[in-house]
């Protein structure tokens, strides 16, 4: 019955207090058997990395930056996207988070009046940092490419990406940022689901296994270094990335003519197990132990001023994870502390030689680091 007299002129429509354990269903967030996050009430996080890759590829696939009859430049699509991306939702509020490194593939061509190719290009548009904290800023990117043709023609192709294409490229990334702010894969209103506890537990277990494996690797490397210290030798590791195919890099390291080109010195290289090699006019000599075309090089390797009979072991692996982007990892063990004349800087000279006199010169001479 109505409860009258509660305050001046006030009336309360007849209601009864809920019994213990009962309540107004409109205010209860039920646990759904299908896992649906009712009205977005619960905190939910969705991994959007794979969606981000698909969306970026969708935005940039076949994006024309220049088309002027005898010359054209276009973005082919996504080449690589690494990092993390997710969307948090709570009570209908969307909170995106992402830190990504993005590489787009681009190509271009210029022809003369007779239809002959004057210049061609194939490369990457590299965005080193695309993040939610910079969502209101224009994206910064670098243009990386392998050119063939005259310098003037190359500059026109590069300018098409740097200048004429800048607005389109930035607009494409702005669209991605807008889509993330709208909920990423849920931007069209698709209902989200709470994270599967079993999947989350499996993910945490996998991450823990990864950390334990990395810890074991660090301990093993430390033990190996300690053993080397006791034996009077050291090891070095050099990792470099080049914008070329794995075949190009393998040939640079095993073809005598290419070696002569970037070293500007006499060189010989006998391919096959047991074949000898000589670099920098005989300053470096050795024997090939294993050659796996386009993938791996294993050598017995020494400087001419090392003690007679002392060789180090060199292993070079070549990995083209993304088309046109090749990573070279060099591992050299058994590097002596001193040379035959008592100089104690053998390790430093060897490491600097690989970085400056081999890999840096390959970039400069063949244009693999443009």
C-alpha positions as YAML, in Angstrom:
chain: A
units: angstrom
residues:
- id: 1
  name: UNK
  ca: [0.00, 0.00, 0.00]
- id: 2
  name: UNK
  ca: [1.13, 3.61, -0.56]
- id: 3
  name: UNK
  ca: [3.30, 4.95, 2.23]
- id: 4
  name: UNK
  ca: [2.01, 8.45, 2.89]
- id: 5
  name: UNK
  ca: [3.46, 11.25, 4.93]
- id: 6
  name: UNK
  ca: [7.10, 10.80, 4.14]
- id: 7
  name: UNK
  ca: [8.15, 14.42, 3.92]
- id: 8
  name: UNK
  ca: [5.93, 17.32, 2.96]
- id: 9
  name: UNK
  ca: [3.86, 16.53, -0.09]
- id: 10
  name: UNK
  ca: [5.79, 13.34, -0.74]
- id: 11
  name: UNK
  ca: [4.36, 9.96, -1.50]
- id: 12
  name: UNK
  ca: [6.00, 6.63, -2.17]
- id: 13
  name: UNK
  ca: [4.39, 4.09, -4.43]
- id: 14
  name: UNK
  ca: [3.88, 0.87, -2.62]
- id: 15
  name: UNK
  ca: [7.04, -1.18, -2.53]
- id: 16
  name: UNK
  ca: [8.42, -3.88, -0.31]
- id: 17
  name: UNK
  ca: [12.01, -4.50, 0.76]
- id: 18
  name: UNK
  ca: [13.74, -7.34, -1.04]
- id: 19
  name: UNK
  ca: [14.27, -10.44, 1.00]
- id: 20
  name: UNK
  ca: [17.77, -11.57, 1.79]
- id: 21
  name: UNK
  ca: [19.33, -13.10, -1.31]
- id: 22
  name: UNK
  ca: [16.91, -11.36, -3.64]
- id: 23
  name: UNK
  ca: [17.17, -8.15, -5.59]
- id: 24
  name: UNK
  ca: [16.06, -6.23, -8.64]
- id: 25
  name: UNK
  ca: [17.20, -8.26, -11.63]
- id: 26
  name: UNK
  ca: [17.78, -5.07, -13.59]
- id: 27
  name: UNK
  ca: [20.72, -4.30, -11.30]
- id: 28
  name: UNK
  ca: [22.32, -7.71, -11.26]
- id: 29
  name: UNK
  ca: [25.21, -8.57, -13.59]
- id: 30
  name: UNK
  ca: [24.57, -12.24, -14.20]
- id: 31
  name: UNK
  ca: [27.21, -14.83, -14.97]
- id: 32
  name: UNK
  ca: [26.26, -16.07, -18.41]
- id: 33
  name: UNK
  ca: [26.93, -19.66, -19.40]
- id: 34
  name: UNK
  ca: [27.92, -18.48, -22.88]
- id: 35
  name: UNK
  ca: [30.50, -16.05, -21.46]
- id: 36
  name: UNK
  ca: [28.79, -12.94, -22.84]
- id: 37
  name: UNK
  ca: [29.86, -9.74, -21.10]
- id: 38
  name: UNK
  ca: [26.38, -8.29, -20.41]
- id: 39
  name: UNK
  ca: [26.24, -4.57, -21.25]
- id: 40
  name: UNK
  ca: [30.05, -4.48, -21.14]
- id: 41
  name: UNK
  ca: [29.85, -4.44, -17.33]
- id: 42
  name: UNK
  ca: [32.84, -6.65, -16.58]
- id: 43
  name: UNK
  ca: [36.40, -5.59, -17.34]
- id: 44
  name: UNK
  ca: [37.35, -7.39, -20.55]
- id: 45
  name: UNK
  ca: [40.58, -7.35, -22.52]
- id: 46
  name: UNK
  ca: [40.87, -8.46, -26.11]
- id: 47
  name: UNK
  ca: [44.16, -9.18, -27.90]
- id: 48
  name: UNK
  ca: [44.07, -7.22, -31.16]
- id: 49
  name: UNK
  ca: [47.51, -7.92, -32.64]
- id: 50
  name: UNK
  ca: [46.29, -10.27, -35.36]
- id: 51
  name: UNK
  ca: [43.34, -7.98, -36.09]
- id: 52
  name: UNK
  ca: [45.77, -5.03, -36.32]
- id: 53
  name: UNK
  ca: [47.81, -6.88, -38.94]
- id: 54
  name: UNK
  ca: [44.72, -7.65, -40.97]
- id: 55
  name: UNK
  ca: [43.37, -4.11, -40.66]
- id: 56
  name: UNK
  ca: [46.66, -2.44, -41.63]
- id: 57
  name: UNK
  ca: [46.99, -4.74, -44.62]
- id: 58
  name: UNK
  ca: [43.41, -3.91, -45.61]
- id: 59
  name: UNK
  ca: [44.04, -0.16, -45.35]
- id: 60
  name: UNK
  ca: [47.31, -0.11, -47.28]
- id: 61
  name: UNK
  ca: [46.87, -2.87, -49.88]
- id: 62
  name: UNK
  ca: [47.31, -1.45, -53.40]
- id: 63
  name: UNK
  ca: [47.40, 2.16, -52.17]
- id: 64
  name: UNK
  ca: [48.48, 4.32, -55.15]
- id: 65
  name: UNK
  ca: [50.80, 7.17, -54.19]
- id: 66
  name: UNK
  ca: [51.74, 8.26, -57.71]
- id: 67
  name: UNK
  ca: [50.30, 7.50, -61.14]
- id: 68
  name: UNK
  ca: [51.42, 9.89, -63.85]
- id: 69
  name: UNK
  ca: [51.52, 7.94, -67.09]
- id: 70
  name: UNK
  ca: [55.12, 6.79, -67.32]
- id: 71
  name: UNK
  ca: [55.75, 6.66, -63.59]
- id: 72
  name: UNK
  ca: [53.92, 5.08, -60.68]
- id: 73
  name: UNK
  ca: [54.42, 4.26, -57.02]
- id: 74
  name: UNK
  ca: [52.15, 2.21, -54.80]
- id: 75
  name: UNK
  ca: [52.06, 0.54, -51.40]
- id: 76
  name: UNK
  ca: [51.47, -3.19, -51.83]
- id: 77
  name: UNK
  ca: [50.35, -3.86, -48.26]
- id: 78
  name: UNK
  ca: [51.65, -4.91, -44.86]
- id: 79
  name: UNK
  ca: [55.01, -6.67, -44.66]
- id: 80
  name: UNK
  ca: [55.41, -6.98, -40.89]
- id: 81
  name: UNK
  ca: [53.70, -5.84, -37.70]
- id: 82
  name: UNK
  ca: [55.19, -6.70, -34.31]
- id: 83
  name: UNK
  ca: [54.54, -5.56, -30.75]
- id: 84
  name: UNK
  ca: [51.30, -5.63, -28.80]
- id: 85
  name: UNK
  ca: [47.77, -4.37, -29.31]
- id: 86
  name: UNK
  ca: [44.68, -4.80, -27.16]
- id: 87
  name: UNK
  ca: [41.36, -3.19, -26.29]
- id: 88
  name: UNK
  ca: [40.03, -2.97, -22.73]
- id: 89
  name: UNK
  ca: [36.29, -2.53, -22.19]
- id: 90
  name: UNK
  ca: [34.54, -1.68, -18.92]
- id: 91
  name: UNK
  ca: [30.95, -0.48, -18.53]
- id: 92
  name: UNK
  ca: [30.88, 0.30, -22.23]
- id: 93
  name: UNK
  ca: [34.03, 2.41, -22.11]
- id: 94
  name: UNK
  ca: [36.71, 1.53, -24.66]
- id: 95
  name: UNK
  ca: [40.38, 1.85, -23.70]
- id: 96
  name: UNK
  ca: [42.75, 0.91, -26.55]
- id: 97
  name: UNK
  ca: [46.41, 0.15, -26.01]
- id: 98
  name: UNK
  ca: [49.07, -0.60, -28.60]
- id: 99
  name: UNK
  ca: [52.80, -0.29, -29.23]
- id: 100
  name: UNK
  ca: [53.63, -1.51, -32.73]
- id: 101
  name: UNK
  ca: [56.50, -1.56, -35.20]
- id: 102
  name: UNK
  ca: [55.12, -1.61, -38.73]
- id: 103
  name: UNK
  ca: [56.70, -2.22, -42.14]
- id: 104
  name: UNK
  ca: [54.78, -1.66, -45.37]
- id: 105
  name: UNK
  ca: [55.89, -2.92, -48.79]
- id: 106
  name: UNK
  ca: [56.16, -0.38, -51.60]
- id: 107
  name: UNK
  ca: [57.16, -0.58, -55.25]
- id: 108
  name: UNK
  ca: [57.60, 1.89, -58.09]
- id: 109
  name: UNK
  ca: [58.70, 2.30, -61.69]
- id: 110
  name: UNK
  ca: [59.62, 5.01, -64.21]
- id: 111
  name: UNK
  ca: [59.67, 4.52, -68.00]
- id: 112
  name: UNK
  ca: [60.98, 6.76, -70.75]
- id: 113
  name: UNK
  ca: [59.01, 7.95, -73.80]
- id: 114
  name: UNK
  ca: [59.71, 4.67, -75.61]
- id: 115
  name: UNK
  ca: [58.36, 2.56, -72.78]
- id: 116
  name: UNK
  ca: [61.76, 1.43, -71.51]
- id: 117
  name: UNK
  ca: [62.30, 1.19, -67.76]
- id: 118
  name: UNK
  ca: [64.48, 4.00, -66.44]
- id: 119
  name: UNK
  ca: [64.23, 3.12, -62.75]
- id: 120
  name: UNK
  ca: [62.57, 0.55, -60.50]
- id: 121
  name: UNK
  ca: [62.30, 0.37, -56.74]
- id: 122
  name: UNK
  ca: [61.22, -2.13, -54.12]
- id: 123
  name: UNK
  ca: [61.39, -1.44, -50.42]
- id: 124
  name: UNK
  ca: [59.73, -0.72, -47.09]
- id: 125
  name: UNK
  ca: [58.00, 2.11, -45.32]
- id: 126
  name: UNK
  ca: [59.18, 1.64, -41.74]
- id: 127
  name: UNK
  ca: [57.19, 2.97, -38.77]
- id: 128
  name: UNK
  ca: [59.37, 2.17, -35.74]
- id: 129
  name: UNK
  ca: [56.80, 3.28, -33.13]
- id: 130
  name: UNK
  ca: [53.02, 3.42, -33.55]
- id: 131
  name: UNK
  ca: [51.47, 3.78, -30.10]
- id: 132
  name: UNK
  ca: [48.29, 4.89, -28.37]
- id: 133
  name: UNK
  ca: [50.22, 7.54, -26.43]
- id: 134
  name: UNK
  ca: [50.93, 9.30, -29.75]
- id: 135
  name: UNK
  ca: [47.43, 8.83, -31.17]
- id: 136
  name: UNK
  ca: [46.91, 12.56, -31.75]
- id: 137
  name: UNK
  ca: [50.22, 13.02, -33.61]
- id: 138
  name: UNK
  ca: [51.15, 12.42, -37.25]
- id: 139
  name: UNK
  ca: [52.97, 9.13, -37.64]
- id: 140
  name: UNK
  ca: [56.70, 9.34, -38.38]
- id: 141
  name: UNK
  ca: [58.18, 6.91, -40.89]
- id: 142
  name: UNK
  ca: [61.37, 6.10, -42.80]
- id: 143
  name: UNK
  ca: [61.56, 5.12, -46.47]
- id: 144
  name: UNK
  ca: [63.88, 2.17, -47.14]
- id: 145
  name: UNK
  ca: [64.47, 0.85, -50.64]
- id: 146
  name: UNK
  ca: [66.64, -0.95, -53.17]
- id: 147
  name: UNK
  ca: [66.88, 1.14, -56.34]
- id: 148
  name: UNK
  ca: [67.87, 0.36, -59.90]
- id: 149
  name: UNK
  ca: [68.30, 3.23, -62.34]
- id: 150
  name: UNK
  ca: [69.65, 6.76, -62.62]
- id: 151
  name: UNK
  ca: [70.06, 8.92, -59.51]
- id: 152
  name: UNK
  ca: [67.54, 11.48, -60.80]
- id: 153
  name: UNK
  ca: [64.90, 8.82, -61.44]
- id: 154
  name: UNK
  ca: [65.52, 7.27, -58.03]
- id: 155
  name: UNK
  ca: [64.99, 10.64, -56.37]
- id: 156
  name: UNK
  ca: [61.61, 11.07, -58.11]
- id: 157
  name: UNK
  ca: [60.43, 7.72, -56.80]
- id: 158
  name: UNK
  ca: [61.64, 8.46, -53.29]
- id: 159
  name: UNK
  ca: [59.99, 11.91, -53.37]
- id: 160
  name: UNK
  ca: [56.69, 10.29, -54.30]
- id: 161
  name: UNK
  ca: [56.70, 8.50, -50.95]
- id: 162
  name: UNK
  ca: [58.26, 11.29, -48.88]
- id: 163
  name: UNK
  ca: [56.22, 14.18, -50.29]
- id: 164
  name: UNK
  ca: [53.28, 13.30, -52.51]
- id: 165
  name: UNK
  ca: [52.40, 10.15, -50.61]
- id: 166
  name: UNK
  ca: [52.87, 11.54, -47.11]
- id: 167
  name: UNK
  ca: [49.25, 12.66, -46.66]
- id: 168
  name: UNK
  ca: [47.87, 9.30, -47.82]
- id: 169
  name: UNK
  ca: [50.22, 7.27, -45.66]
- id: 170
  name: UNK
  ca: [49.45, 9.33, -42.58]
- id: 171
  name: UNK
  ca: [45.72, 9.21, -43.34]
- id: 172
  name: UNK
  ca: [45.94, 5.42, -43.48]
- id: 173
  name: UNK
  ca: [47.54, 5.22, -40.05]
- id: 174
  name: UNK
  ca: [45.06, 7.81, -38.73]
- id: 175
  name: UNK
  ca: [42.24, 5.50, -39.85]
- id: 176
  name: UNK
  ca: [43.82, 2.61, -37.94]
- id: 177
  name: UNK
  ca: [44.11, 4.80, -34.82]
- id: 178
  name: UNK
  ca: [40.44, 5.79, -35.20]
- id: 179
  name: UNK
  ca: [39.40, 2.15, -35.57]
- id: 180
  name: UNK
  ca: [41.31, 1.19, -32.41]
- id: 181
  name: UNK
  ca: [39.68, 4.04, -30.48]
- id: 182
  name: UNK
  ca: [36.31, 2.72, -31.63]
- id: 183
  name: UNK
  ca: [37.00, -0.74, -30.24]
- id: 184
  name: UNK
  ca: [39.22, -2.43, -32.79]
- id: 185
  name: UNK
  ca: [37.59, -5.71, -33.82]
- id: 186
  name: UNK
  ca: [34.49, -4.71, -31.83]
- id: 187
  name: UNK
  ca: [34.08, -1.31, -33.48]
- id: 188
  name: UNK
  ca: [30.94, -2.43, -35.30]
- id: 189
  name: UNK
  ca: [29.22, -3.23, -32.02]
- id: 190
  name: UNK
  ca: [30.11, -6.88, -31.82]
- id: 191
  name: UNK
  ca: [29.76, -8.16, -28.27]
- id: 192
  name: UNK
  ca: [32.95, -8.95, -26.40]
- id: 193
  name: UNK
  ca: [33.63, -11.94, -24.24]
- id: 194
  name: UNK
  ca: [35.61, -12.21, -21.08]
- id: 195
  name: UNK
  ca: [39.01, -13.83, -21.40]
- id: 196
  name: UNK
  ca: [38.88, -17.61, -21.20]
- id: 197
  name: UNK
  ca: [40.52, -18.53, -17.85]
- id: 198
  name: UNK
  ca: [41.99, -21.72, -19.35]
- id: 199
  name: UNK
  ca: [43.53, -19.82, -22.25]
- id: 200
  name: UNK
  ca: [44.90, -17.14, -19.92]
- id: 201
  name: UNK
  ca: [46.45, -19.81, -17.70]
- id: 202
  name: UNK
  ca: [48.01, -21.50, -20.73]
- id: 203
  name: UNK
  ca: [49.35, -18.14, -21.92]
- id: 204
  name: UNK
  ca: [50.91, -17.42, -18.51]
- id: 205
  name: UNK
  ca: [52.44, -20.91, -18.44]
- id: 206
  name: UNK
  ca: [53.92, -20.40, -21.91]
- id: 207
  name: UNK
  ca: [55.36, -17.03, -20.89]
- id: 208
  name: UNK
  ca: [56.87, -18.61, -17.77]
- id: 209
  name: UNK
  ca: [58.45, -21.38, -19.87]
- id: 210
  name: UNK
  ca: [59.88, -18.75, -22.21]
- id: 211
  name: UNK
  ca: [61.40, -16.82, -19.28]
- id: 212
  name: UNK
  ca: [62.88, -20.01, -17.84]
- id: 213
  name: UNK
  ca: [64.36, -20.95, -21.24]
- id: 214
  name: UNK
  ca: [65.89, -17.48, -21.59]
- id: 215
  name: UNK
  ca: [67.30, -17.74, -18.08]
- id: 216
  name: UNK
  ca: [68.87, -21.14, -18.87]
- id: 217
  name: UNK
  ca: [70.33, -19.70, -22.06]
- id: 218
  name: UNK
  ca: [71.89, -16.78, -20.14]
- id: 219
  name: UNK
  ca: [73.40, -19.17, -17.61]
- id: 220
  name: UNK
  ca: [74.78, -21.42, -20.35]
- id: 221
  name: UNK
  ca: [76.31, -18.44, -22.14]
- id: 222
  name: UNK
  ca: [77.84, -17.22, -18.88]
- id: 223
  name: UNK
  ca: [79.29, -20.68, -18.25]
- id: 224
  name: UNK
  ca: [80.68, -20.76, -21.80]
- id: 225
  name: UNK
  ca: [82.29, -17.34, -21.31]
- id: 226
  name: UNK
  ca: [83.82, -18.50, -18.05]
- id: 227
  name: UNK
  ca: [85.22, -21.59, -19.77]
- id: 228
  name: UNK
  ca: [86.66, -19.43, -22.52]
- id: 229
  name: UNK
  ca: [88.28, -17.15, -19.96]
- id: 230
  name: UNK
  ca: [90.00, -20.18, -18.49]
- id: 231
  name: UNK
  ca: [91.11, -21.36, -21.95]
- id: 232
  name: UNK
  ca: [92.40, -17.95, -23.02]
- id: 233
  name: UNK
  ca: [89.88, -17.48, -25.87]
- id: 234
  name: UNK
  ca: [86.72, -15.44, -26.32]
- id: 235
  name: UNK
  ca: [83.53, -15.51, -28.37]
- id: 236
  name: UNK
  ca: [81.66, -12.79, -30.18]
- id: 237
  name: UNK
  ca: [78.21, -12.44, -31.70]
- id: 238
  name: UNK
  ca: [77.19, -9.92, -34.35]
- id: 239
  name: UNK
  ca: [73.64, -9.55, -35.69]
- id: 240
  name: UNK
  ca: [72.86, -7.27, -38.65]
- id: 241
  name: UNK
  ca: [69.80, -6.69, -40.86]
- id: 242
  name: UNK
  ca: [70.01, -5.91, -44.57]
- id: 243
  name: UNK
  ca: [67.37, -4.91, -47.07]
- id: 244
  name: UNK
  ca: [68.07, -7.63, -49.63]
- id: 245
  name: UNK
  ca: [67.26, -11.29, -50.26]
- id: 246
  name: UNK
  ca: [69.03, -14.12, -48.43]
- id: 247
  name: UNK
  ca: [70.48, -15.18, -51.81]
- id: 248
  name: UNK
  ca: [72.08, -11.75, -52.28]
- id: 249
  name: UNK
  ca: [73.67, -11.88, -48.82]
- id: 250
  name: UNK
  ca: [74.93, -15.44, -49.26]
- id: 251
  name: UNK
  ca: [76.56, -14.48, -52.57]
- id: 252
  name: UNK
  ca: [78.21, -11.43, -50.99]
- id: 253
  name: UNK
  ca: [79.89, -13.67, -48.44]
- id: 254
  name: UNK
  ca: [80.88, -16.55, -50.74]
- id: 255
  name: UNK
  ca: [81.49, -15.11, -54.21]
- id: 256
  name: UNK
  ca: [85.10, -13.99, -54.76]
- id: 257
  name: UNK
  ca: [84.19, -11.17, -57.13]
- id: 258
  name: UNK
  ca: [81.64, -9.70, -54.74]
- id: 259
  name: UNK
  ca: [84.07, -10.03, -51.85]
- id: 260
  name: UNK
  ca: [86.69, -8.14, -53.89]
- id: 261
  name: UNK
  ca: [84.09, -5.44, -54.63]
- id: 262
  name: UNK
  ca: [83.25, -4.59, -51.02]
- id: 263
  name: UNK
  ca: [86.71, -5.19, -49.52]
- id: 264
  name: UNK
  ca: [88.55, -3.41, -52.35]
- id: 265
  name: UNK
  ca: [91.27, -6.03, -51.94]
- id: 266
  name: UNK
  ca: [92.36, -9.34, -53.44]
- id: 267
  name: UNK
  ca: [90.27, -12.35, -52.41]
- id: 268
  name: UNK
  ca: [89.78, -16.02, -53.24]
- id: 269
  name: UNK
  ca: [86.94, -18.32, -52.22]
- id: 270
  name: UNK
  ca: [86.66, -22.02, -53.05]
- id: 271
  name: UNK
  ca: [83.07, -23.12, -52.53]
- id: 272
  name: UNK
  ca: [82.32, -26.46, -50.95]
- id: 273
  name: UNK
  ca: [83.44, -28.24, -47.76]
- id: 274
  name: UNK
  ca: [87.20, -28.18, -47.45]
- id: 275
  name: UNK
  ca: [87.56, -25.24, -49.83]
- id: 276
  name: UNK
  ca: [90.00, -22.55, -48.75]
- id: 277
  name: UNK
  ca: [89.45, -18.79, -48.71]
- id: 278
  name: UNK
  ca: [91.62, -15.71, -48.44]
- id: 279
  name: UNK
  ca: [90.36, -12.18, -47.75]
- id: 280
  name: UNK
  ca: [91.95, -8.73, -47.64]
- id: 281
  name: UNK
  ca: [94.99, -9.85, -49.58]
- id: 282
  name: UNK
  ca: [95.71, -12.77, -47.25]
- id: 283
  name: UNK
  ca: [95.17, -10.97, -43.92]
- id: 284
  name: UNK
  ca: [92.35, -13.44, -43.23]
- id: 285
  name: UNK
  ca: [92.51, -17.09, -44.30]
- id: 286
  name: UNK
  ca: [90.68, -20.28, -43.53]
- id: 287
  name: UNK
  ca: [88.71, -23.32, -44.66]
- id: 288
  name: UNK
  ca: [85.02, -23.84, -45.33]
- id: 289
  name: UNK
  ca: [83.56, -26.55, -43.11]
- id: 290
  name: UNK
  ca: [79.92, -26.34, -44.23]
- id: 291
  name: UNK
  ca: [78.09, -24.28, -46.85]
- id: 292
  name: UNK
  ca: [74.30, -24.42, -47.04]
- id: 293
  name: UNK
  ca: [73.28, -22.17, -49.96]
- id: 294
  name: UNK
  ca: [71.38, -19.07, -48.85]
- id: 295
  name: UNK
  ca: [71.22, -20.29, -45.24]
- id: 296
  name: UNK
  ca: [74.45, -21.10, -43.43]
- id: 297
  name: UNK
  ca: [78.25, -20.75, -43.59]
- id: 298
  name: UNK
  ca: [80.61, -22.57, -41.18]
- id: 299
  name: UNK
  ca: [84.36, -21.88, -41.35]
- id: 300
  name: UNK
  ca: [87.72, -22.33, -39.69]
- id: 301
  name: UNK
  ca: [88.93, -18.71, -39.66]
- id: 302
  name: UNK
  ca: [92.11, -16.84, -38.61]
- id: 303
  name: UNK
  ca: [94.07, -13.62, -38.95]
- id: 304
  name: UNK
  ca: [97.55, -14.00, -40.41]
- id: 305
  name: UNK
  ca: [99.12, -12.48, -37.26]
- id: 306
  name: UNK
  ca: [97.61, -15.09, -34.92]
- id: 307
  name: UNK
  ca: [99.89, -17.76, -33.52]
- id: 308
  name: UNK
  ca: [100.55, -20.45, -36.11]
- id: 309
  name: UNK
  ca: [97.92, -23.19, -36.08]
- id: 310
  name: UNK
  ca: [95.34, -21.16, -34.12]
- id: 311
  name: UNK
  ca: [91.93, -21.02, -35.81]
- id: 312
  name: UNK
  ca: [88.59, -19.73, -34.59]
- id: 313
  name: UNK
  ca: [85.21, -21.23, -35.53]
- id: 314
  name: UNK
  ca: [82.80, -18.99, -37.46]
- id: 315
  name: UNK
  ca: [79.11, -19.79, -37.99]
- id: 316
  name: UNK
  ca: [76.97, -17.40, -40.06]
- id: 317
  name: UNK
  ca: [73.21, -17.97, -40.36]
- id: 318
  name: UNK
  ca: [71.10, -16.07, -42.90]
- id: 319
  name: UNK
  ca: [67.37, -15.63, -42.31]
- id: 320
  name: UNK
  ca: [64.93, -13.78, -44.57]
- id: 321
  name: UNK
  ca: [61.92, -13.59, -42.23]
- id: 322
  name: UNK
  ca: [60.19, -10.97, -44.35]
- id: 323
  name: UNK
  ca: [60.58, -10.61, -48.11]
- id: 324
  name: UNK
  ca: [63.49, -8.29, -48.84]
- id: 325
  name: UNK
  ca: [64.61, -8.06, -45.20]
- id: 326
  name: UNK
  ca: [67.42, -10.44, -44.25]
- id: 327
  name: UNK
  ca: [69.01, -10.93, -40.83]
- id: 328
  name: UNK
  ca: [72.59, -12.20, -40.58]
- id: 329
  name: UNK
  ca: [73.78, -13.65, -37.28]
- id: 330
  name: UNK
  ca: [77.48, -14.33, -36.84]
- id: 331
  name: UNK
  ca: [78.87, -16.40, -33.98]
- id: 332
  name: UNK
  ca: [82.65, -16.71, -33.66]
- id: 333
  name: UNK
  ca: [84.26, -18.80, -30.94]
- id: 334
  name: UNK
  ca: [87.87, -19.49, -30.05]
- id: 335
  name: UNK
  ca: [89.12, -15.93, -30.66]
- id: 336
  name: UNK
  ca: [92.52, -15.70, -28.91]
- id: 337
  name: UNK
  ca: [93.21, -13.03, -26.31]
- id: 338
  name: UNK
  ca: [96.46, -11.95, -28.03]
- id: 339
  name: UNK
  ca: [98.12, -12.27, -31.41]
- id: 340
  name: UNK
  ca: [101.58, -13.68, -32.17]
- id: 341
  name: UNK
  ca: [103.17, -10.32, -31.35]
- id: 342
  name: UNK
  ca: [101.57, -10.03, -27.90]
- id: 343
  name: UNK
  ca: [98.89, -7.47, -28.82]
- id: 344
  name: UNK
  ca: [95.95, -7.87, -26.43]
- id: 345
  name: UNK
  ca: [93.26, -6.27, -28.60]
- id: 346
  name: UNK
  ca: [92.48, -9.25, -30.87]
- id: 347
  name: UNK
  ca: [88.84, -9.49, -29.77]
- id: 348
  name: UNK
  ca: [88.16, -5.78, -30.38]
- id: 349
  name: UNK
  ca: [89.92, -5.81, -33.76]
- id: 350
  name: UNK
  ca: [88.00, -8.89, -34.87]
- id: 351
  name: UNK
  ca: [84.57, -7.59, -33.85]
- id: 352
  name: UNK
  ca: [85.21, -4.15, -35.34]
- id: 353
  name: UNK
  ca: [86.44, -5.78, -38.54]
- id: 354
  name: UNK
  ca: [83.19, -7.69, -39.02]
- id: 355
  name: UNK
  ca: [81.04, -4.62, -38.35]
- id: 356
  name: UNK
  ca: [83.04, -1.98, -40.22]
- id: 357
  name: UNK
  ca: [85.05, -3.79, -42.91]
- id: 358
  name: UNK
  ca: [82.52, -6.45, -43.87]
- id: 359
  name: UNK
  ca: [78.89, -5.65, -43.04]
- id: 360
  name: UNK
  ca: [79.09, -1.85, -43.28]
- id: 361
  name: UNK
  ca: [80.92, -2.05, -46.60]
- id: 362
  name: UNK
  ca: [78.36, -4.52, -48.00]
- id: 363
  name: UNK
  ca: [75.65, -1.97, -47.23]
- id: 364
  name: UNK
  ca: [77.59, 0.85, -48.84]
- id: 365
  name: UNK
  ca: [78.72, -0.96, -51.98]
- id: 366
  name: UNK
  ca: [75.56, -2.94, -52.78]
- id: 367
  name: UNK
  ca: [72.98, -0.54, -51.32]
- id: 368
  name: UNK
  ca: [71.46, -3.08, -48.95]
- id: 369
  name: UNK
  ca: [71.07, -0.53, -46.17]
- id: 370
  name: UNK
  ca: [69.48, 2.38, -48.11]
...
